[in-house]
Short mmCIF file of C-alpha atoms and ligand atoms in Angstrom, two decimals:
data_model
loop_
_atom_site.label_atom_id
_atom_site.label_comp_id
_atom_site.label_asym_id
_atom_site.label_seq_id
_atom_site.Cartn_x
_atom_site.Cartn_y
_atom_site.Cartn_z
CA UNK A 486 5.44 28.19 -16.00
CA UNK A 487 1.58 27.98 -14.73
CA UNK A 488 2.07 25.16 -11.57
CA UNK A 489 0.60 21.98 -12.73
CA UNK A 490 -2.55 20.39 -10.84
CA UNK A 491 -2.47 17.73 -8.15
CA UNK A 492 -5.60 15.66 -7.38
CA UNK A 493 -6.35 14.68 -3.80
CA UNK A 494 -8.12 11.23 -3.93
CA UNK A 495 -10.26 10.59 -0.64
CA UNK A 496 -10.44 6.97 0.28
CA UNK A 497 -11.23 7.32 4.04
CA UNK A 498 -9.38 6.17 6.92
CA UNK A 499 -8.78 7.66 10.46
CA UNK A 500 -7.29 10.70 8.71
CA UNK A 501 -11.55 11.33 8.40
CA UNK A 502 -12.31 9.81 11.16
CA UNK A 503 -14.65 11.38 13.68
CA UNK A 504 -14.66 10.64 17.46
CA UNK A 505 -17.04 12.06 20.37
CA UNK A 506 -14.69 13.97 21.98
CA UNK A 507 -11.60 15.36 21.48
CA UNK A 508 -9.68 14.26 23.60
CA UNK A 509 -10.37 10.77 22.43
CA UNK A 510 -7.92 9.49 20.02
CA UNK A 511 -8.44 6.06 19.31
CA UNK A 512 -12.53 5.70 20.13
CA UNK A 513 -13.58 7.45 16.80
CA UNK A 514 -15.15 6.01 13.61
CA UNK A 515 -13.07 6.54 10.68
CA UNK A 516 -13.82 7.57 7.12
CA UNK A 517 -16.96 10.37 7.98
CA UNK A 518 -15.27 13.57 6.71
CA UNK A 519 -15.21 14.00 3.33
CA UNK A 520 -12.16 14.73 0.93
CA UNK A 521 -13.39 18.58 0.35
CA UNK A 522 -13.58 19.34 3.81
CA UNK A 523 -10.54 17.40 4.75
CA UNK A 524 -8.33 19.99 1.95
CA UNK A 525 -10.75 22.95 3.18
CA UNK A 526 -9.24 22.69 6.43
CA UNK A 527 -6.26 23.27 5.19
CA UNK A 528 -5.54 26.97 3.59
CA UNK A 529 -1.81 26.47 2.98
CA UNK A 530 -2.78 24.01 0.41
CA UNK A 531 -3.66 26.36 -2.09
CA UNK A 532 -0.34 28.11 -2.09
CA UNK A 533 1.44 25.71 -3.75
CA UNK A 534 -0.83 25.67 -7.29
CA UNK A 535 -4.19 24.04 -8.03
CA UNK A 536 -5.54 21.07 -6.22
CA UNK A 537 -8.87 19.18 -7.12
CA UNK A 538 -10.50 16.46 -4.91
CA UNK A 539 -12.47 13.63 -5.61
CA UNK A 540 -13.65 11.31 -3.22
CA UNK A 541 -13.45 7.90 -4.23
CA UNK A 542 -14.42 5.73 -1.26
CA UNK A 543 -15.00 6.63 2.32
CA UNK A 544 -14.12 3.14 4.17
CA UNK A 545 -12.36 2.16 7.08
CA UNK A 546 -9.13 0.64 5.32
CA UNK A 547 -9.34 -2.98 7.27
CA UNK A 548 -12.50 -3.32 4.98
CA UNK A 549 -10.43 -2.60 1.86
CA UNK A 550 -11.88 -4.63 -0.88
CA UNK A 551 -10.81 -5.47 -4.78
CA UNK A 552 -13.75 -3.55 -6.28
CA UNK A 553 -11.86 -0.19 -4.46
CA UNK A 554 -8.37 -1.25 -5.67
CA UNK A 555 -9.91 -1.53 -9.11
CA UNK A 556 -11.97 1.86 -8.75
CA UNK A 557 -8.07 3.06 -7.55
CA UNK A 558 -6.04 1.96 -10.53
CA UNK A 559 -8.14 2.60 -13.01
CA UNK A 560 -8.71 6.18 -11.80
CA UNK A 561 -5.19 7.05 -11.10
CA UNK A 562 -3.62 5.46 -14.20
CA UNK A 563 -6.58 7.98 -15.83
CA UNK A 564 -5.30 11.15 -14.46
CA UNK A 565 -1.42 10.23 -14.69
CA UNK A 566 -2.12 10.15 -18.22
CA UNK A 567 -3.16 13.67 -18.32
CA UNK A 568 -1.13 16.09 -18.83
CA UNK A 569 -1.91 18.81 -16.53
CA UNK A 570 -1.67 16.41 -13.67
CA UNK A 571 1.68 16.88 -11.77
CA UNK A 572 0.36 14.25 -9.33
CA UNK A 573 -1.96 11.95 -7.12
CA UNK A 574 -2.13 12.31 -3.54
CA UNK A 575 -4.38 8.97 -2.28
CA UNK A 576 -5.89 9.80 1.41
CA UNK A 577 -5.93 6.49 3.09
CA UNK A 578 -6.19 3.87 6.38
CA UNK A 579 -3.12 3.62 7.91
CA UNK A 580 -4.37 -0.39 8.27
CA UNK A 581 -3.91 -1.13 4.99
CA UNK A 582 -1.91 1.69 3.54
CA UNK A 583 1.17 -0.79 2.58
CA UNK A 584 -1.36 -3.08 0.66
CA UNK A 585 -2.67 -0.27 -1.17
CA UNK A 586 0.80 1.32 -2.20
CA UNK A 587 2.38 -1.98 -3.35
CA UNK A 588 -0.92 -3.16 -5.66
CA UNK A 589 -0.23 0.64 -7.14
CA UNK A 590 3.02 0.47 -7.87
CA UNK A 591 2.76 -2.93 -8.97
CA UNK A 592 0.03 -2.31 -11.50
CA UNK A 593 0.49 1.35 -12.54
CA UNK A 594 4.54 1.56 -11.70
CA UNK A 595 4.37 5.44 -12.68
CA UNK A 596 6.31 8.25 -13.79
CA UNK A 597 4.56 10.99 -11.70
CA UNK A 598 4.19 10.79 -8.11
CA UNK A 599 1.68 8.81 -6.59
CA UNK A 600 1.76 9.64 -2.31
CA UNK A 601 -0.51 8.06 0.05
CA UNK A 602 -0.91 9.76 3.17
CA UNK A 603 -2.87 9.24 6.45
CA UNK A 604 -3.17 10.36 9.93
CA UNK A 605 -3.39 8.08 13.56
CA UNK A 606 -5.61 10.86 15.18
CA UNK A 607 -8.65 11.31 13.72
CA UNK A 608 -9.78 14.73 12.19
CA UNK A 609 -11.75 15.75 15.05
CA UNK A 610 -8.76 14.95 17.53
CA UNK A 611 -7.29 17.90 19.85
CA UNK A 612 -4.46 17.78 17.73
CA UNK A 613 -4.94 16.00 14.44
CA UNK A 614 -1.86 14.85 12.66
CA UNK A 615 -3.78 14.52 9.52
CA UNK A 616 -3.09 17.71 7.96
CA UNK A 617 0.35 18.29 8.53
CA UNK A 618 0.66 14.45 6.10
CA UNK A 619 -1.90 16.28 3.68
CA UNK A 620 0.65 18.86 3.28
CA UNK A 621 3.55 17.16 2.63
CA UNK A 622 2.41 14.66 0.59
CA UNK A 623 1.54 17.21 -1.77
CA UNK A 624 4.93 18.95 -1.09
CA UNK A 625 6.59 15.66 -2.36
CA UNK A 626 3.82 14.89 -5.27
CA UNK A 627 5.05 18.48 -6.14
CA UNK A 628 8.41 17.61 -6.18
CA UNK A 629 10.23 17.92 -9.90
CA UNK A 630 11.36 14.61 -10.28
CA UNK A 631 9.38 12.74 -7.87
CA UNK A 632 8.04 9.44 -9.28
CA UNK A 633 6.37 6.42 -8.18
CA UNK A 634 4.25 5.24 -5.29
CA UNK A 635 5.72 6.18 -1.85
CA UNK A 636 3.86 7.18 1.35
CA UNK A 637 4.26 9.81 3.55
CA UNK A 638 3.62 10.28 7.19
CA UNK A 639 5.11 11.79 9.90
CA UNK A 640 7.18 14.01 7.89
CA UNK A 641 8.76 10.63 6.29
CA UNK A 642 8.79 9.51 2.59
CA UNK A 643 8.87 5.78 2.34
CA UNK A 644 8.86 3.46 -0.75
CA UNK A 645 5.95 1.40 -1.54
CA UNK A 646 7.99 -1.71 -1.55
CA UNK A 647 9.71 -1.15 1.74
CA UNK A 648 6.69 0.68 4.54
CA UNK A 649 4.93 -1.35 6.42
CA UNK A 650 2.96 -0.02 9.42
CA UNK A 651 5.12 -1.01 12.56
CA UNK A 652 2.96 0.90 15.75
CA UNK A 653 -0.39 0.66 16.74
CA UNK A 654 -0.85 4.46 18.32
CA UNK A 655 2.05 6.91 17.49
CA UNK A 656 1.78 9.21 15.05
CA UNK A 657 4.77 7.78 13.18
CA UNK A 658 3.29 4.59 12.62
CA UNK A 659 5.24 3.48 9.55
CA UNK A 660 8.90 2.12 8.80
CA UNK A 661 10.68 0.77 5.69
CA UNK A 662 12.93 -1.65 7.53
CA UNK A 663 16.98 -2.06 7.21
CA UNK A 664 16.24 -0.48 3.71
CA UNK A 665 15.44 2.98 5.21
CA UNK A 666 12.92 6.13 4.05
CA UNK A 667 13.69 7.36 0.84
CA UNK A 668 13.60 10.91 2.35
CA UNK A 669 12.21 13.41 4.50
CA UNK A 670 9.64 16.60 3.99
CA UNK A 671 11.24 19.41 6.41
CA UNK A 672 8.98 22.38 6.50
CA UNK A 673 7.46 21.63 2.99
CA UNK A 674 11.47 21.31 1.38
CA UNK A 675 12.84 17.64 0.42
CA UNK A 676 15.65 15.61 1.73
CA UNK A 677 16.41 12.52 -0.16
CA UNK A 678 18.04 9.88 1.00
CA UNK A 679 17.67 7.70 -2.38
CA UNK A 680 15.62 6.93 -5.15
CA UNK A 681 12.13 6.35 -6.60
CA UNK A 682 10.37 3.68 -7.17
CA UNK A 683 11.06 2.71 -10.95
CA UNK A 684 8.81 3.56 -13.69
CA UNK A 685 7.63 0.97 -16.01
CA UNK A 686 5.39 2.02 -18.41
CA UNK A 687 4.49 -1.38 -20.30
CA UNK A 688 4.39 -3.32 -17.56
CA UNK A 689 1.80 -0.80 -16.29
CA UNK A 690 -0.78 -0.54 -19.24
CA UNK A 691 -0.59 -4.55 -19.62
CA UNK A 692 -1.87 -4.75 -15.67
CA UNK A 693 -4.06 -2.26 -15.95
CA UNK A 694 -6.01 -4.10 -18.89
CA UNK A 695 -6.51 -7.18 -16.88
CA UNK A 696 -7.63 -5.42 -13.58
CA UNK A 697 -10.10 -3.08 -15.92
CA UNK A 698 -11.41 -6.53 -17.55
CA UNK A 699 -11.83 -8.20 -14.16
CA UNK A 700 -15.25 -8.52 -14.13
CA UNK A 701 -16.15 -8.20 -10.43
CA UNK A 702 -14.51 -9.28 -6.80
CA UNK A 703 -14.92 -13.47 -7.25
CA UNK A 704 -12.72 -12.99 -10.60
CA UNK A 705 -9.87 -12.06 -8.77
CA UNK A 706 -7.23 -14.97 -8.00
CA UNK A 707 -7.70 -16.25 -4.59
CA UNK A 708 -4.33 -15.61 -2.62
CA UNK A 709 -4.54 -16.53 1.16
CA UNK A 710 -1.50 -16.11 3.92
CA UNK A 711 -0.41 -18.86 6.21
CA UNK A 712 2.02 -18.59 8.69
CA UNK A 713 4.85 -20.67 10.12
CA UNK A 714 5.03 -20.96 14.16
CA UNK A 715 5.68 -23.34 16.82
CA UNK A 716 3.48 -26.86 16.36
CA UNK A 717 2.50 -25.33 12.53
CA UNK A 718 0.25 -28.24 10.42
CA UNK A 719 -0.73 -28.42 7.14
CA UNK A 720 -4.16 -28.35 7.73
CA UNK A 721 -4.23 -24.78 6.79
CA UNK A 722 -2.90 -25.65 3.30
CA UNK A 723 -5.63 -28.71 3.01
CA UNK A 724 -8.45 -26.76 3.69
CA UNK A 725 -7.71 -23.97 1.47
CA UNK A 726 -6.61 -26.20 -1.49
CA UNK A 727 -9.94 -28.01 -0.61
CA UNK A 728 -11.81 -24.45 -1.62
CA UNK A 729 -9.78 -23.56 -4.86
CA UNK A 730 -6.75 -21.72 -3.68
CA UNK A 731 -4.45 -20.88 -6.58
CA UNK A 732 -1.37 -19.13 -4.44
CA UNK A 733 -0.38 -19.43 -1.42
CA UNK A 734 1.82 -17.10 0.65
CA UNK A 735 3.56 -18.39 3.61
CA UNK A 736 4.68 -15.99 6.69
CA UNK A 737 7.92 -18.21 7.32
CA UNK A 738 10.07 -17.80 10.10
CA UNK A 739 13.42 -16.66 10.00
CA UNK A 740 15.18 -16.99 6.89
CA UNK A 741 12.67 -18.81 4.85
CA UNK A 742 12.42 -22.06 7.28
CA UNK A 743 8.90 -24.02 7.69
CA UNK A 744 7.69 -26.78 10.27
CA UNK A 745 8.30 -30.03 8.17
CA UNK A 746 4.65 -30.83 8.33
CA UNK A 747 3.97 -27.39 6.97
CA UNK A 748 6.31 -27.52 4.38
CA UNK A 749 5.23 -30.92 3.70
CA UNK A 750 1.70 -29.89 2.92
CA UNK A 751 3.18 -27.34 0.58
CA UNK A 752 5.36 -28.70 -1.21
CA UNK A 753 2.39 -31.35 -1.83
CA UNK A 754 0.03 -28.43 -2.96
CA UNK A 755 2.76 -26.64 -5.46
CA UNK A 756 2.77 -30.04 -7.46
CA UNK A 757 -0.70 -29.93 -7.47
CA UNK A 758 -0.19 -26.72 -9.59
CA UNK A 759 -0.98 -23.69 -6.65
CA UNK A 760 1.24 -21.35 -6.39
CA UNK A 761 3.28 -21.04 -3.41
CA UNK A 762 6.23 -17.91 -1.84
CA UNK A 763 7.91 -18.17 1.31
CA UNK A 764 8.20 -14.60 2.93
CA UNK A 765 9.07 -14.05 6.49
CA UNK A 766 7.66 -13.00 9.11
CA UNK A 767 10.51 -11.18 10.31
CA UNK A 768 10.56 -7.45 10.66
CA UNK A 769 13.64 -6.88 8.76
CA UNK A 770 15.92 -8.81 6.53
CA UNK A 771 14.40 -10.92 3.46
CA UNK A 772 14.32 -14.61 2.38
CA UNK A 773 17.92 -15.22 0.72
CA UNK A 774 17.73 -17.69 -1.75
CA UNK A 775 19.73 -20.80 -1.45
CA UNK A 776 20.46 -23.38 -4.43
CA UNK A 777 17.74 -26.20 -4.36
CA UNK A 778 14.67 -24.42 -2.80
CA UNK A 779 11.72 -26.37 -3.09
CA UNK A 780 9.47 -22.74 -2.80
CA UNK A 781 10.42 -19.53 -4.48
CA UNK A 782 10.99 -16.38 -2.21
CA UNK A 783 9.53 -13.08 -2.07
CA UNK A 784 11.59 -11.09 -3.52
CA UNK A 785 12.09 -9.12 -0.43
CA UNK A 786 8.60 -8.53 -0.23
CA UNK A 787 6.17 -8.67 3.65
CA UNK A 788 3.70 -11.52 3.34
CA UNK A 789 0.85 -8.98 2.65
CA UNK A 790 2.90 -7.38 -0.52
CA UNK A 791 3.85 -11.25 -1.73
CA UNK A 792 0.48 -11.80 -1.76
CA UNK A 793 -0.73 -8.72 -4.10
CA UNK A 794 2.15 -9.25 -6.38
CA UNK A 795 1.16 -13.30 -7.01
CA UNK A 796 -2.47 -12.24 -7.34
CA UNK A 797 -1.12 -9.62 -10.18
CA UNK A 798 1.40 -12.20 -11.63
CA UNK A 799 -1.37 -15.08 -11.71
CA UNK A 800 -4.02 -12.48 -13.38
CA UNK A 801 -1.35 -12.02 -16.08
C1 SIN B 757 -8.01 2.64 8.77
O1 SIN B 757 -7.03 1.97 8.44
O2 SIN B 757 -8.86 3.02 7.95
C2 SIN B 757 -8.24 2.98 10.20
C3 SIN B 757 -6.98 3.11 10.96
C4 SIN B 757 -6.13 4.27 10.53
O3 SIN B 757 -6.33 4.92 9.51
O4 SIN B 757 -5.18 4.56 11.30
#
């Protein structure tokens, strides 16, 4: 059987990231190398079957915006849908790479693979690490049976509801907590550890509607963070309910607990019909629930994820 194609979409990042020297790892600009010269640099790439690029953005993922998230899921529910397309590789920021994969697999919750990949050293580093990711995320979007949105970096396959960046410099930057990788890519073969993400078709054509209706960046629901800590307020919670907030997110601490003045001003902005989640700012672990909570939990979900998936839920 003729090997089916996989599309590299270039979003930017470090991974094209250019510095003076190179010896200079972290004093670079990211997102100046484009997607064709990114895969050019790598001949082994071509082994494997056809690959086709397409740059999509070229931004330094901290500046990730909704008009590129919309430009993402519209695009990649496009090519899932054809079928010569065995899969999507997404080049990305490590910054916001967790962001990115959640809203994906939220909103387009496919049945092909969808890998992000990404790189701490920029291209023009000594040694980049950038390539090496390029090649097996492909090796896992390659994969029979691979499905869903994971990431991959540092020779690790994580699940797009579990990674979360967790280091600030070494190359393997990303963990998925006390639920653990969903595999590995050794020397372009797989070791699996567990599943995929689940596909959900519906679901997935019903988000996609209302993120390709969304008319431009101000249409999109306004979810902010707050965060629970030593002498918390609720003045956070006031101001933003004074601009319009319709969800709120907020970064507990342990188990789900909040500062009674924080949880006062909460509680007092749910009844005034905004939606608020309690995730927690812990590492590991997620908020169990406990009969009687005032404020729904996350589901398991980081802050930053709880906050995509209300944004989805409240477009809907
Ligand atoms: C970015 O997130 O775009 C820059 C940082 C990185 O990719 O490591």
């Amino acid at each position: 059987m003729k090997p089916q194609k996989i599309v590299i979409l270039g979003t930017g990042g470090t991974i094209a990231g250019r510095a003076a020297a190179a010896s200079d790892n972290i004093g670079y600009t990211a997102a100046q190398v484009g997607i064709d010269q990114l895969v050019a640099d790598i001949p082994a790439l071509a082994e494997g079957g056809p690959v086709t690029t397409e740059q999509l953005a070229q931004i330094d993922s901290k500046d990730m915006s909704f008009a590129v998230w919309t430009q993402l899921a519209l695009r990649v529910s496009e090519l899932l849908a054809q079928p010569e397309v065995q899969g999507i590789v997404i080049t990305h920021g490590t910054d916001t790479l967790e962001e990115t994969a959640w809203f994906l697999q939220a909103a387009c919750s496919p049945a092909k693979p969808v890998v992000l990949t990404c790189a701490m050293r920029p291209a023009s580093a000594l040694v980049p690490d950038g390539p090496q990711n390029v090649l097996d995320a492909v090796a896992v979007a390659r994969h029979a049976g691979a499905q869903g949105v994971v990431a991959v970096c540092a020779g690790t396959i994580h699940g797009a509801h579990d990674v979360q960046k967790v280091h600030t410099y070494q190359l393997n930057a990303f963990g998925s907590g006390d639920a653990g990788p969903i595999g590995y890519v050794e020397e372009g073969r797989l070791r699996l550890l567990r599943n995929w993400p689940l596909a959900k078709a519906e679901r997935a054509q019903e988000a996609i509607k209302k993120i390709a209706d969304l008319g431009n960046e101000g249409d999109w629901p306004r979810v902010e963070i707050v965060m629970n800590y030593a002498g918390a307020s609720g003045a956070m919670v006031e101001a933003l309910q004074a601009q319009g907030v319709r969800g709120l997110v907020v970064a507990t601490t342990g188990n789900g607990t909040l500062h009674h003045a924080l949880e006062a001003a909460l509680l007092k902005a749910q009844a005034a019909g905004v939606r608020v989640v309690r995730a927690t700012r812990c590492l590991n672990g997620q908020v169990l629930a406990k009969p009687g909570d005032a404020i729904p939990d996350s589901q398991g979900l980081s802050p930053v994820k709880a906050r995509v998936a209300l944004m989805l839920d409240l477009l809907s």
